[in-house]
XYZ file of C-alpha atoms in Angstrom:
605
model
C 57.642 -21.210 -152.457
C 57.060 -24.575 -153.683
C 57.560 -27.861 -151.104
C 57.348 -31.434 -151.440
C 57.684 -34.388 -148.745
C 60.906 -35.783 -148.106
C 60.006 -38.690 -145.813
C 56.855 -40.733 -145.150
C 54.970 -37.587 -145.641
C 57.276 -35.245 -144.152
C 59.025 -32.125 -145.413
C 60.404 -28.442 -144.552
C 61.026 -25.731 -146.530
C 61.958 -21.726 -145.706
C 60.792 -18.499 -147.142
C 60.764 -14.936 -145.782
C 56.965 -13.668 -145.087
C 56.344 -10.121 -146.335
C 54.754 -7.613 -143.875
C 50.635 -6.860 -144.833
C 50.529 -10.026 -146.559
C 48.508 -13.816 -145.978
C 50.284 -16.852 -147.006
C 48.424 -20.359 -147.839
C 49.928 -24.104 -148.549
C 47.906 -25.768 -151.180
C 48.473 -29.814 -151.831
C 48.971 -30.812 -156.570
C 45.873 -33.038 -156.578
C 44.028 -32.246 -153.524
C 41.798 -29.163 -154.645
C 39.841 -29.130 -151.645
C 42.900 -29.068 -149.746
C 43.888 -25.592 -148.283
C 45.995 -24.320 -145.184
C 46.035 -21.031 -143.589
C 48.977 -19.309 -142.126
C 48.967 -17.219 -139.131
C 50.105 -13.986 -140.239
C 53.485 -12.982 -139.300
C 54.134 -11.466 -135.869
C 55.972 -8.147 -136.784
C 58.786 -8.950 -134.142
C 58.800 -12.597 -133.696
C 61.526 -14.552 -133.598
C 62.528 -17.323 -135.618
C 64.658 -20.529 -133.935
C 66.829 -22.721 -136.490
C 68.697 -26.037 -135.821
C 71.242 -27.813 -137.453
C 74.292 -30.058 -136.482
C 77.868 -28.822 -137.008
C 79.878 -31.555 -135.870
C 80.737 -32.006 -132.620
C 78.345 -28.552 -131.862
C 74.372 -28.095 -132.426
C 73.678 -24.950 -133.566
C 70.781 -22.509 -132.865
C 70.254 -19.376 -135.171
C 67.980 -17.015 -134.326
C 66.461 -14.842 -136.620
C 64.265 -11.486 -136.301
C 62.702 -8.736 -138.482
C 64.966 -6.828 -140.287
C 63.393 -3.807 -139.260
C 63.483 -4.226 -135.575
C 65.896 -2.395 -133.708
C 67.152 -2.525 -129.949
C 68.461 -5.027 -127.742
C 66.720 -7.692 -126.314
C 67.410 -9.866 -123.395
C 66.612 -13.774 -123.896
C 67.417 -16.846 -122.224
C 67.568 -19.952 -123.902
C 66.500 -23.336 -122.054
C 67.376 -27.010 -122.721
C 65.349 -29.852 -120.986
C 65.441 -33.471 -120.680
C 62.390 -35.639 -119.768
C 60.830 -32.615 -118.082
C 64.222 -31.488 -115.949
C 66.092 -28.752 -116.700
C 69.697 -29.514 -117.779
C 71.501 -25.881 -118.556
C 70.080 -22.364 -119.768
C 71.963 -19.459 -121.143
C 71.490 -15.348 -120.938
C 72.285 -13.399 -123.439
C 71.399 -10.038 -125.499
C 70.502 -9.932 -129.110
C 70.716 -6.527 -131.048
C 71.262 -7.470 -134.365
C 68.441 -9.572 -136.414
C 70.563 -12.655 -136.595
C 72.135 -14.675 -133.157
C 73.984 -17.594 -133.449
C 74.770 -20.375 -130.187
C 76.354 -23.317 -130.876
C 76.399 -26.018 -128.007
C 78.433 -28.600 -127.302
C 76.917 -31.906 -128.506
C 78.098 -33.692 -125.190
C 75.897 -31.774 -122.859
C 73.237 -33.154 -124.096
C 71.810 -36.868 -123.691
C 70.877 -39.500 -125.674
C 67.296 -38.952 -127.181
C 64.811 -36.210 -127.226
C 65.333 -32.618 -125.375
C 63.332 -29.577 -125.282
C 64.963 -26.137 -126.663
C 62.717 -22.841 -125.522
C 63.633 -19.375 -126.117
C 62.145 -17.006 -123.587
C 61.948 -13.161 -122.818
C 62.684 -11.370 -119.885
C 59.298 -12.066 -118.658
C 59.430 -16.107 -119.009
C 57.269 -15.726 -122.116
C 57.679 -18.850 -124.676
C 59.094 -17.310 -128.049
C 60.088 -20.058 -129.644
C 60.522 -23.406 -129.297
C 61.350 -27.029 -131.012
C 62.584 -30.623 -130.268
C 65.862 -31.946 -130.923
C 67.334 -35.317 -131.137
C 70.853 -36.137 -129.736
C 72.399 -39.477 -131.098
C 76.045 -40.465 -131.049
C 75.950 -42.649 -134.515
C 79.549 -43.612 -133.860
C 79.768 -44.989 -130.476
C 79.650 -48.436 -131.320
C 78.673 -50.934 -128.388
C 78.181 -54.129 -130.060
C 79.148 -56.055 -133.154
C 78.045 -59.749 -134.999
C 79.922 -61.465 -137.042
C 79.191 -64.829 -138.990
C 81.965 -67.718 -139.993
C 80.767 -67.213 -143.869
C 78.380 -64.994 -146.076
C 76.486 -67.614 -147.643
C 75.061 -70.713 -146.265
C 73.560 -73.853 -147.824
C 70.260 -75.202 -146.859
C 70.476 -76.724 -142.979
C 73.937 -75.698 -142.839
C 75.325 -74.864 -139.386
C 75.759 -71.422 -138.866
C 78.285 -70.108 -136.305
C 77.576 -66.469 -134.888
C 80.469 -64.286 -133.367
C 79.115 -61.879 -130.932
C 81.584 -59.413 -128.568
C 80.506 -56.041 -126.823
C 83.046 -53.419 -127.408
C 82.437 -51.672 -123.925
C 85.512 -51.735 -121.450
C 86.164 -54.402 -119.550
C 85.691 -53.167 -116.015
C 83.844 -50.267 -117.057
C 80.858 -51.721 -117.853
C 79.634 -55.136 -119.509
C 75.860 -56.656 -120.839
C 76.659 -60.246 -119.350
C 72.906 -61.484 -119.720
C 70.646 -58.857 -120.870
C 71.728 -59.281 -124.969
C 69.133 -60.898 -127.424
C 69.874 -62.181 -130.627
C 67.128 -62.862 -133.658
C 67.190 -64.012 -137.071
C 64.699 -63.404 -139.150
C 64.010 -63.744 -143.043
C 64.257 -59.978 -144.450
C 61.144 -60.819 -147.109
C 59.000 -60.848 -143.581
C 59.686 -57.348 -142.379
C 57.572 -54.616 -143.818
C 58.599 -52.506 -147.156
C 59.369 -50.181 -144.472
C 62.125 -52.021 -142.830
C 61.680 -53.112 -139.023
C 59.221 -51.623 -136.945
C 60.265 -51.266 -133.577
C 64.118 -51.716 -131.724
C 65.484 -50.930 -128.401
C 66.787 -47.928 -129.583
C 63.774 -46.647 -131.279
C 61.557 -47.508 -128.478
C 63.760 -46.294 -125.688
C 64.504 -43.008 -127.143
C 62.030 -41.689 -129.112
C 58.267 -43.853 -129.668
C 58.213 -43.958 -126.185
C 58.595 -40.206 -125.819
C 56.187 -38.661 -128.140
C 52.057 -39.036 -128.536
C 51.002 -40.570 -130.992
C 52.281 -43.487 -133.657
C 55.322 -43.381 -135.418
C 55.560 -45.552 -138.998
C 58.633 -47.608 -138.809
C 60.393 -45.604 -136.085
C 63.722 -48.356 -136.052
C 63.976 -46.975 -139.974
C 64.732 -43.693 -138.193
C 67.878 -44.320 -137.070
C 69.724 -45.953 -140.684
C 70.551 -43.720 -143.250
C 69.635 -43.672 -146.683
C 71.077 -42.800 -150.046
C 69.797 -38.966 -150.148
C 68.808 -38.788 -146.646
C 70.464 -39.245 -143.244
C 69.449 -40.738 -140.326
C 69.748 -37.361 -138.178
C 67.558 -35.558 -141.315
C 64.826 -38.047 -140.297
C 64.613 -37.596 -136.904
C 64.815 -34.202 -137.278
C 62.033 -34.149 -139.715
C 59.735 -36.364 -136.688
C 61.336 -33.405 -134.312
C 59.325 -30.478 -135.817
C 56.379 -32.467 -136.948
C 55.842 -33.890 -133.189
C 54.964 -32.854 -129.884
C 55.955 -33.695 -126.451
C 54.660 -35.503 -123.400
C 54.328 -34.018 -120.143
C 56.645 -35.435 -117.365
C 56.578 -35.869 -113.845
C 60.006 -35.860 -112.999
C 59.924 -33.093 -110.629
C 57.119 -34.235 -108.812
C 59.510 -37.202 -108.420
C 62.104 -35.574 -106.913
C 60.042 -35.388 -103.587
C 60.524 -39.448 -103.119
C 64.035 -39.465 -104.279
C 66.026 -41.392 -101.089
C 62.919 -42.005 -99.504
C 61.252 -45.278 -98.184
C 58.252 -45.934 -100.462
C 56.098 -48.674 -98.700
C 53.828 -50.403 -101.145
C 55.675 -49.199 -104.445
C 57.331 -52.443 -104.796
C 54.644 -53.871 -107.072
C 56.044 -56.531 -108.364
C 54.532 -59.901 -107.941
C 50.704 -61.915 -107.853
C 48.659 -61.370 -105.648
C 46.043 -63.730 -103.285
C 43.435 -61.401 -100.991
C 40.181 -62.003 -99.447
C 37.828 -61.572 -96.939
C 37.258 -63.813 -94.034
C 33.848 -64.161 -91.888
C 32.311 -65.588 -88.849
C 30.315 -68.730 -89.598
C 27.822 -67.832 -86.965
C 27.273 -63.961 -86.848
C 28.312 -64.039 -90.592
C 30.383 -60.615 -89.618
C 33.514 -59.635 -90.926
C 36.833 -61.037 -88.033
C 38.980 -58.640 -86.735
C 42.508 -59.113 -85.258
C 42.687 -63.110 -86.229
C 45.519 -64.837 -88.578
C 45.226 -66.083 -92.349
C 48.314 -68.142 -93.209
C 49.448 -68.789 -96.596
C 51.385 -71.667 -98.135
C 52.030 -74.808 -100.771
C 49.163 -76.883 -100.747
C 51.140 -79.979 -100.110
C 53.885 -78.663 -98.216
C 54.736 -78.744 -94.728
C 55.841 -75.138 -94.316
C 54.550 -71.729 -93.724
C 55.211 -69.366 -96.106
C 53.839 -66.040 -95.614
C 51.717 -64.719 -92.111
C 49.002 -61.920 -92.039
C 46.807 -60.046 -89.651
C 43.480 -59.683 -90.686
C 42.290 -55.757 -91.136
C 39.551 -53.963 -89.088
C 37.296 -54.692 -92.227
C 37.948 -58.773 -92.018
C 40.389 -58.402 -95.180
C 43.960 -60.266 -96.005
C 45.955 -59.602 -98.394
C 49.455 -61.675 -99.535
C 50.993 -59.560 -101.791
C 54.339 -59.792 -104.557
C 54.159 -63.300 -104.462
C 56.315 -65.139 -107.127
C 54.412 -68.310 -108.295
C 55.824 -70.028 -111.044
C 52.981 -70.902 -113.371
C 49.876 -71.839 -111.685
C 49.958 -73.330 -108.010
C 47.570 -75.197 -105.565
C 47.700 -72.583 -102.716
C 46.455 -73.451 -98.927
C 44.749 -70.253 -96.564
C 44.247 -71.505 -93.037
C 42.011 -68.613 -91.159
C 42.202 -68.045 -87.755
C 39.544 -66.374 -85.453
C 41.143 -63.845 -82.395
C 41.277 -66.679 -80.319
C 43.124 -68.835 -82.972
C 39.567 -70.729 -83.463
C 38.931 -72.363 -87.302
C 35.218 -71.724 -86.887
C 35.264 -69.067 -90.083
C 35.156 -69.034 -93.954
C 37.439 -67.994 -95.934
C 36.521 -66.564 -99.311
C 39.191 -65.727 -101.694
C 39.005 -63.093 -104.574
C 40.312 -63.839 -107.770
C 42.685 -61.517 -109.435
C 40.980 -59.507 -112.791
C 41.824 -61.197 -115.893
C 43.094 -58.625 -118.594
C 40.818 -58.463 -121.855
C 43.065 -59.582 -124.338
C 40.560 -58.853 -127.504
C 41.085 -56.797 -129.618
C 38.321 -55.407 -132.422
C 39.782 -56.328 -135.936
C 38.638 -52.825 -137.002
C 41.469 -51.845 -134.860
C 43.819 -53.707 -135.592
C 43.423 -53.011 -139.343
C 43.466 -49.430 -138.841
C 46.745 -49.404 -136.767
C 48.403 -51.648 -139.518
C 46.740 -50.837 -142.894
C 49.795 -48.920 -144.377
C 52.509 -51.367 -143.457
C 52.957 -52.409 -146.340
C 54.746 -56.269 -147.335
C 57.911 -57.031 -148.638
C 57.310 -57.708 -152.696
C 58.871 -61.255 -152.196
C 57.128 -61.991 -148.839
C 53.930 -63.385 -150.678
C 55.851 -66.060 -152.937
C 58.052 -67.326 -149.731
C 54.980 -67.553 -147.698
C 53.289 -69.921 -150.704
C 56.363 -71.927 -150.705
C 56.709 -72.433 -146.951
C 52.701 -73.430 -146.703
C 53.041 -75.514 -149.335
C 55.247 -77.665 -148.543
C 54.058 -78.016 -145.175
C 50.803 -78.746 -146.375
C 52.313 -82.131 -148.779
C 54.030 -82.904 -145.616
C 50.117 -83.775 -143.620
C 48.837 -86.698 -144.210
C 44.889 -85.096 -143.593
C 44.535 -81.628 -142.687
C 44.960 -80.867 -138.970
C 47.729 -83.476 -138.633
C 51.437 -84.717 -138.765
C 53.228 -87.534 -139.699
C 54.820 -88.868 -136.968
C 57.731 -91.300 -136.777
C 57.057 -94.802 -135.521
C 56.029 -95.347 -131.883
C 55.834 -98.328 -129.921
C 53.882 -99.373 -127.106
C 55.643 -101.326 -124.745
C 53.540 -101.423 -121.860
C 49.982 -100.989 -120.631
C 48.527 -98.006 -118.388
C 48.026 -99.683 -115.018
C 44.710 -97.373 -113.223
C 45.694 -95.623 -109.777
C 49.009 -94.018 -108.390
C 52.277 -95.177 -108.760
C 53.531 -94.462 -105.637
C 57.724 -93.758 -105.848
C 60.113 -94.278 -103.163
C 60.501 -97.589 -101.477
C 56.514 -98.563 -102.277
C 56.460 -99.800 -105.833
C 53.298 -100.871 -106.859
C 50.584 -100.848 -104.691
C 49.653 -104.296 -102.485
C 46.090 -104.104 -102.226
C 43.525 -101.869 -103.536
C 39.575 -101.618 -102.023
C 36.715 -100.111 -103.945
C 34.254 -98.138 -101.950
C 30.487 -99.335 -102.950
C 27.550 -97.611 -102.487
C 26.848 -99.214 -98.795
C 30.001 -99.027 -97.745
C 29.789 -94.813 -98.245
C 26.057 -94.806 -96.223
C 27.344 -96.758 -93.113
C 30.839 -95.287 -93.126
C 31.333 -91.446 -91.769
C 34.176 -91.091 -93.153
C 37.411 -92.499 -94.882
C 39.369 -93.127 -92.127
C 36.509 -95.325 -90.351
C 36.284 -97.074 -93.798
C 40.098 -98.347 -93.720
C 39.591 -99.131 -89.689
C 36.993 -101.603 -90.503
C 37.792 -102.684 -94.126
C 41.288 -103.163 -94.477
C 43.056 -105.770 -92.599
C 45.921 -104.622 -90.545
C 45.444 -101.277 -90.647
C 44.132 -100.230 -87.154
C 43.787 -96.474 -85.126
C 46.011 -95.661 -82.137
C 45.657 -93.446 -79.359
C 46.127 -90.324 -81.162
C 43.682 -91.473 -84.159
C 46.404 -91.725 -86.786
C 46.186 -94.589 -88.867
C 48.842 -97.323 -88.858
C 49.612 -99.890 -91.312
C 50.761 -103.184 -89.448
C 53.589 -102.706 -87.050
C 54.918 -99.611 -88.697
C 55.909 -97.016 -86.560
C 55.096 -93.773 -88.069
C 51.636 -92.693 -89.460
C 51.483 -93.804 -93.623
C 52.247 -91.024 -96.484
C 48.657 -90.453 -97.447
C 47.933 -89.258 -101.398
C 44.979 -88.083 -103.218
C 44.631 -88.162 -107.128
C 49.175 -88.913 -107.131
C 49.790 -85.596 -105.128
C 51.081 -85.946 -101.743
C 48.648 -84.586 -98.998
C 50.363 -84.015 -95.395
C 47.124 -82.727 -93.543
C 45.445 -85.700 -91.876
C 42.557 -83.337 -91.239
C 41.519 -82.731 -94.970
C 41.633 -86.526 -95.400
C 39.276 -87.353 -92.563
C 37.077 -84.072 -94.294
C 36.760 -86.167 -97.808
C 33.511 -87.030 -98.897
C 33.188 -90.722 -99.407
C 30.737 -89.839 -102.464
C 33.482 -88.606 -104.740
C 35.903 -91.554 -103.510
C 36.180 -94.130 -105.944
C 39.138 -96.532 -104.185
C 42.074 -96.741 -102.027
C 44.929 -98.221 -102.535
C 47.030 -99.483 -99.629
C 50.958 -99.310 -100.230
C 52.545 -102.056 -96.775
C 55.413 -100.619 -95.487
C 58.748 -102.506 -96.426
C 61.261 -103.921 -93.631
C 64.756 -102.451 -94.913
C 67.638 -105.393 -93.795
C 69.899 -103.940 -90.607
C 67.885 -101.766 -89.155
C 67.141 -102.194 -85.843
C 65.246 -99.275 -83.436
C 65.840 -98.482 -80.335
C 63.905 -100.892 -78.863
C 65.953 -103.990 -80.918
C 63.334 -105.198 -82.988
C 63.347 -105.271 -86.918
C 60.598 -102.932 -86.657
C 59.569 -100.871 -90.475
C 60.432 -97.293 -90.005
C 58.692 -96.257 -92.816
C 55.042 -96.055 -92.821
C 54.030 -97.389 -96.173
C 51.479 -95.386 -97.932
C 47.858 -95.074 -98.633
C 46.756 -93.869 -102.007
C 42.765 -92.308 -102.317
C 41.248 -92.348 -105.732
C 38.772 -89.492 -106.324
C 35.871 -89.480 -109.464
C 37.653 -86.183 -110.348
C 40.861 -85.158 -111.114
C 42.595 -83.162 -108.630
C 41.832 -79.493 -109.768
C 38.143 -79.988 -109.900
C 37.726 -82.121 -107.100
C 39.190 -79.081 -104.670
C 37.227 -76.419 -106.491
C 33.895 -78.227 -105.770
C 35.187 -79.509 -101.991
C 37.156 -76.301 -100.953
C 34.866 -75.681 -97.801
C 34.972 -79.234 -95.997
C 37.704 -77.870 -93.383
C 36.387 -74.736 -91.592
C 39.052 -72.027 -91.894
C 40.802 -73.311 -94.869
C 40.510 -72.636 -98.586
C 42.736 -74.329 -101.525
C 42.487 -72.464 -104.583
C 44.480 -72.673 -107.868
C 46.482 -69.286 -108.714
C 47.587 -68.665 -112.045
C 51.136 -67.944 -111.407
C 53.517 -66.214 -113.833
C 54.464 -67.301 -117.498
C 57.347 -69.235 -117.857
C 59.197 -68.865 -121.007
C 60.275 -71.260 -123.549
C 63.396 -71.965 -125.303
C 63.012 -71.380 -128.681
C 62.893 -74.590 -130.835
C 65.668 -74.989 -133.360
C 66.468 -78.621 -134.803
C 69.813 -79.843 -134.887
C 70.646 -81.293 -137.691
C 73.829 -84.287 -138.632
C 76.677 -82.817 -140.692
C 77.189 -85.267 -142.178
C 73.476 -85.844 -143.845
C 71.666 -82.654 -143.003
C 68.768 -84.011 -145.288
C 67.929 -87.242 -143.629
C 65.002 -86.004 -141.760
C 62.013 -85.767 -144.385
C 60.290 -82.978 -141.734
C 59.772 -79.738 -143.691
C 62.030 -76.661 -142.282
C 60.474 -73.437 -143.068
C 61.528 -71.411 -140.519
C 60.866 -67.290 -140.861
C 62.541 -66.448 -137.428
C 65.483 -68.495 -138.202
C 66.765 -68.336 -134.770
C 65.501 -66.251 -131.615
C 68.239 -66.411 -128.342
C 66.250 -64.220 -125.729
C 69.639 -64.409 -123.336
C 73.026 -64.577 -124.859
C 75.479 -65.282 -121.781
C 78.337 -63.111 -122.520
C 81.994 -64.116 -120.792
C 85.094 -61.676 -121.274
C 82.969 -59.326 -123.435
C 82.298 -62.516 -126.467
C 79.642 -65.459 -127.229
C 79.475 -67.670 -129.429
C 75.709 -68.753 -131.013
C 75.294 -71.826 -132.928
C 72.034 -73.284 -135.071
C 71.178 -74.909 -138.517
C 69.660 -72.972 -141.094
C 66.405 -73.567 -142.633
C 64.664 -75.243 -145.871
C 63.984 -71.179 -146.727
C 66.376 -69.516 -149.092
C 66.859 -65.893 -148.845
C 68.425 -62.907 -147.174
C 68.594 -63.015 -143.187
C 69.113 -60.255 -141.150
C 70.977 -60.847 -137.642
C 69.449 -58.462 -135.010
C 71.148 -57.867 -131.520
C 70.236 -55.280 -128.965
C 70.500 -55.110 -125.397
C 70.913 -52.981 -122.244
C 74.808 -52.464 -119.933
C 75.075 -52.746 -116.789
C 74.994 -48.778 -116.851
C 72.139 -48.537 -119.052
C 73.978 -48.453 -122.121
C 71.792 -49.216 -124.963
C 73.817 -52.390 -127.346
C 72.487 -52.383 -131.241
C 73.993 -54.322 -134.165
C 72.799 -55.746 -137.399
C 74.403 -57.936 -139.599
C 73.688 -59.660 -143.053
C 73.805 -63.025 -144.540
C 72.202 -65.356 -147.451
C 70.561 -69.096 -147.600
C 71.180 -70.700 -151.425
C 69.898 -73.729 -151.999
C-alpha cells in the first residue's frame, strides 16, 4: 500500500493485514527511515469514523474469521466527563452506530470501545463543529479603498435578541494579509478554545484548521490532527466535589501587599496587633488585618490601577506604633526568553512571498521621513512661558507668597521642620494642639511634599531637614461675605504650605520609609492599563495634507466593540500601505457562545 501526506505532514491510508505476516512504512528519500508495525492481533477490532450528515458514524470492523458474539460498550467523553455510552452485541465482523451529531459538543471528545471486562479495544478522538451556525457577520461600505480613505465597518451578531447577545466582549482587527504567515493565521478564539488548548503539544497554524480548502475540508483536517494527537488528562471529576460549595481563598484575582511586622525592642515577631492599609495621601481606611501567630499580614485581591503609593500603619496588641513594618515585594515574572527558543518554536512559519517588499517600502519611507536616525520631525512648537521651580498649588492659592530656603545652619539648630517655620516664617505660629497656623486662619494649612498632598501631620514633623531644600508658604485668602460664627471676616481656609525635597517623591520615600515607627509607604506596581489603539483621523476633504508617513500593518485593532440591538458601527482611515486586508472579529455570548467572522477588502493607491 502506498501513502503520501495530505496536510502539513499528515496522511491516512487503509489496507487489510494478512495473518503470519510483518508490515513496515518506508519514507521515497529517507533510506534510513524505517517503521515497524505491531503485528496484527488475530481478533482485534478495528474503529472507523466518518461524518454522514447530521449523524457521525462508527464502523467497527473484526477478523473475518472470528466467530461468536461479543458484548461491547461504546463510550463518548467530553473534557474527562462522561456524556452517554451504548451496549450492544456484535456477531458479524462488521458493526455500524451512527450518532446523532447534536449529542455531542463543540470541540474535542473521546470515543472508547470496551469489552465486557472494561478493557480499552479501541479508541480515537473526534472533533464536533457546527460549520453552519453562523454567529457573527462584517460587512464594509465598499470593496476597494483609496489610500487614507475612510472606511466604514458594519458589524451585527446574528444571535436572538433575548436569547443571548455579545454586548462588549467582540474584538475587531485589521491587519495587512502579506503579514500573516504562508500558513494563514496562527491562532483564533475558535482554534484556541477548542482544540490547541486541548491537546499536548504544538499545533502549526491551528486557525487554518477550521477553513476549507480546494481538495480538502476543514472537518478532513481536523480529523487528520484527531488520529495523529493525543489527549490531556482532566480533572473534572475531581471537580465535582467543590461544585456549590464555598471555596475560601480561590478567588485569586487581584495584587497582593504582605509582610511581616516586628517588635523594635525584642526584635520578635507581634501577635494579635493591627496593620492597616490605604492611599498614601488619602484620608480613609481601606482594608483592616489581624496580624497571624507568626507576626505576618497579608492584603490580598487588591485592584490597583497601575502603580500606587500605598500607606501600612502597624499596630502592637495594645494599639502601640513602637514596631517595624517590613513589606515583601511581590516576584517579578522572568520575561526572557533564550533566542534559541524562540527560533525553534517559529523556524517553519514561513512569510508571506510579498511580506518582504511591503516591509522595505514601509521602512523606507519612514526612514526619508527622520531627519537623523533615532528621531522625528515634529511640527512647530512654541514656548510661551517659562517653568517657574516649586509647586503650583491649585485651588484658591495661586502662586505661592513667600518661599524660605533651608541653609546648612538653619538644619543643625532646627529639630525639625515644623520648629523651622515657628521661628523662621513670620506669622506662622503653633497653638495648643501643636498644629501650625498661618495668620488668623482657622483651620491647620494643606501641607504638600514634592506637589502631592500629604494629610499626616506626623510624617511631616518625621522629615529630615537634610533632604529639605525649601518651603514655600501659600497665605490663606479672605473670601468676601463670609462671616463665622463668631462675626468676624475670619479666612476659613488654611492656606497651604508647600516642602521641597532634593529628591523626587518616589525616591525620597524609598530612602525615608522608616522615620514614623509603625508605618511603611511603598510603591506597588499595580495592574496594566490598556491603551486605545492609535489611528489618525484624517480631513476628507485633503486626506494628504499631513506629510507624516502612514504605514500601518494592523490597520485598525478595536479590543471592545459596544454592540446595541445586536449592530456597531466601526469607523477609521486607511493607511499609506496598499494591499489586501483581512477584517477579523471573534468574541464570546453571554452564554459562552463562541462569535467568528472574516471579511475581505483592498487598498489601491
Amino acid at each position: 500500500a502506498s501513502f503520501e501526506s495530505r496536510y502539513k505532514g499528515m496522511g491516512m491510508f487503509v489496507f487489510m493485514p494478512q495473518e503470519g505476516k510483518k508490515y513496515y512504512a518506508r519514507v521515497d528519500g529517507y533510506p534510513d527511515f524505517q517503521y515497524s508495525f505491531e503485528d496484527a492481533i488475530p481478533d482485534g477490532i478495528s474503529m472507523h469514523y466518518r461524518e454522514n450528515g447530521i449523524n457521525l458514524q462508527f464502523i467497527l470492523n473484526r477478523n473475518f474469521k472470528s466467530t461468536g458474539k461479543r458484548n461491547l460498550t461504546l463510550k463518548v467523553s467530553h473534557k474527562g466527563k462522561g456524556l452517554f455510552h451504548e451496549t450492544f452485541e456484535m456477531n458479524d465482523f462488521q458493526y455500524p452506530i451512527s450518532i446523532y451529531k447534536g449529542h455531542f459538543p463543540l470541540g474535542i471528545s473521546k470515543v472508547t470501545l470496551l469489552d465486557e471486562q472494561n478493557n480499552i479495544l479501541a479508541e480515537r478522538l473526534v472533533f464536533v463543529r457546527n460549520a453552519d451556525d453562523k454567529t457573527l457577520t462584517v460587512t464594509t461600505d465598499k470593496k476597494e479603498y483609496r489610500l487614507r480613505e475612510k472606511i466604514d465597518l458594519q458589524v451585527e451578531s446574528l444571535l436572538p435578541l433575548g436569547e443571548d447577545s455579545i454586548v462588549t466582549g467582540l474584538s475587531v482587527a485589521v491587519i495587512n494579509e502579506n503579514y500573516f504567515s504562508q500558513g494563514g493565521k496562527t491562532q483564533t478564539l475558535e482554534s484556541y478554545l477548542l482544540l490547541d488548548s486541548e491537546l499536548k503539544g504544538p499545533l502549526e497554524s491551528p486557525a487554518a484548521l477550521f477553513t476549507d480548502e480546494q481538495n480538502l475540508t476543514a472537518g478532513e483536517k481536523l480529523d487528520l490532527v484527531m488520529m495523529v494527537n493525543g489527549w490531556r488528562r482532566y480533572y473534572w471529576d475531581e471537580l465535582q466535589d467543590y461544585f456549590n460549595k464555598s471555596l475560601p481563598g480561590w478567588d485569586d484575582t487581584g495584587i497582593t501587599v504582605e509582610g511581616e511586622v516586628k517588635s523594635l525592642s525584642r526584635r520578635e515577631p507581634v501577635v494579635g496587633g493591627t496593620v492597616e492599609f490605604g492611599p498614601f495621601s488619602g484620608d480613609f481606611l481601606i482594608l483592616k488585618d489581624t496580624i497571624d501567630e507568626a507576626g505576618r499580614f497579608s492584603f490580598k485581591r487588591l485592584y490597583l490601577k497601575d502603580s500606587a503609593q500605598v500607606m501600612v500603619n502597624a499596630f502592637n496588641e495594645k494599639g502601640k506604633r513602637n514596631v517595624e513594618v517590613n513589606y515583601e515585594p511581590a516576584a517579578l515574572f522572568d520575561t526572557v526568553v533564550p533566542f534559541e527558543e524562540i527560533y525553534q518554536a517559529a523556524r517553519n512559519v514561513g512569510l508571506h512571498e510579498n511580506h518582504n517588499q511591503t516591509s522595505f517600502y514601509r521602512h523606507l519611507a519612514e526612514r526619508e521621513f527622520e531627519l537623523e536616525r533615532g528621531s522625528i520631525l515634529l511640527g512647530e512648537v512654541d514656548v510661551i512661558e517659562k517653568y517657574k521651580s516649586g509647586a503650583v498649588v491649585t485651588g484658591n492659592y495661586g502662586f505661592r507668597d513667600r518661599e524660605l530656603i533651608l541653609s546648612g545652619k538653619d538644619k543643625e539648630e532646627y529639630s525639625s521642620i515644623v520648629k523651622f517655620l515657628e521661628f523662621e516664617a513670620l506669622g506662622i505660629f503653633l497653638d495648643e494642639e501643636d498644629n501650625i497656623k498661618i495668620g488668623l486662619a482657622k483651620e491647620p494649612p494643606k501641607f504638600y511634599v514634592d506637589d502631592l498632598e500629604v494629610k499626616d501631620f506626623d510624617f511631616i514633623k518625621n522629615l529630615p531637614l537634610d533632604e529639605i531644600v525649601k518651603v514655600e508658604i501659600f497665605n490663606p485668602r479672605i473670601k468676601i461675605g463670609v462671616i463665622d460664627s463668631s462675626g468676624y471676616g475670619l479666612p476659613k481656609d488654611g492656606g497651604a504650605v508647600s516642602i521641597l525635597t532634593k529628591n523626587r517623591y518616589e525616591t525620597f520615600h524609598q530612602k525615608f520609609v522608616r522615620n514614623i515607627n509603625g508605618r511603611i509607604i511603598v510603591q506597588v506596581p499595580g495592574f496594566h492599563q490598556a491603551r486605545e489603539y492609535y489611528t489618525p483621523a484624517y480631513p476628507l476633504e485633503e486626506p494628504n495634507s499631513s506629510k507624516n508617513p502612514d504605514y500601518r500593518p494592523t490597520m485598525h485593532w478595536a479590543p471592545y466593540v459596544h454592540l446595541e440591538k445586536n449592530k456597531a458601527n466601526v469607523e477609521f482611515f486607511a493607511s499609506d500601505m496598499p494591499g489586501p486586508y483581512r477584517i477579523i472579529a471573534e468574541g464570546i455570548s453571554k452564554n459562552g457562545k463562541i462569535c467568528y467572522h472574516e471579511a475581505a477588502f483592498n487598498v489601491v493607491q
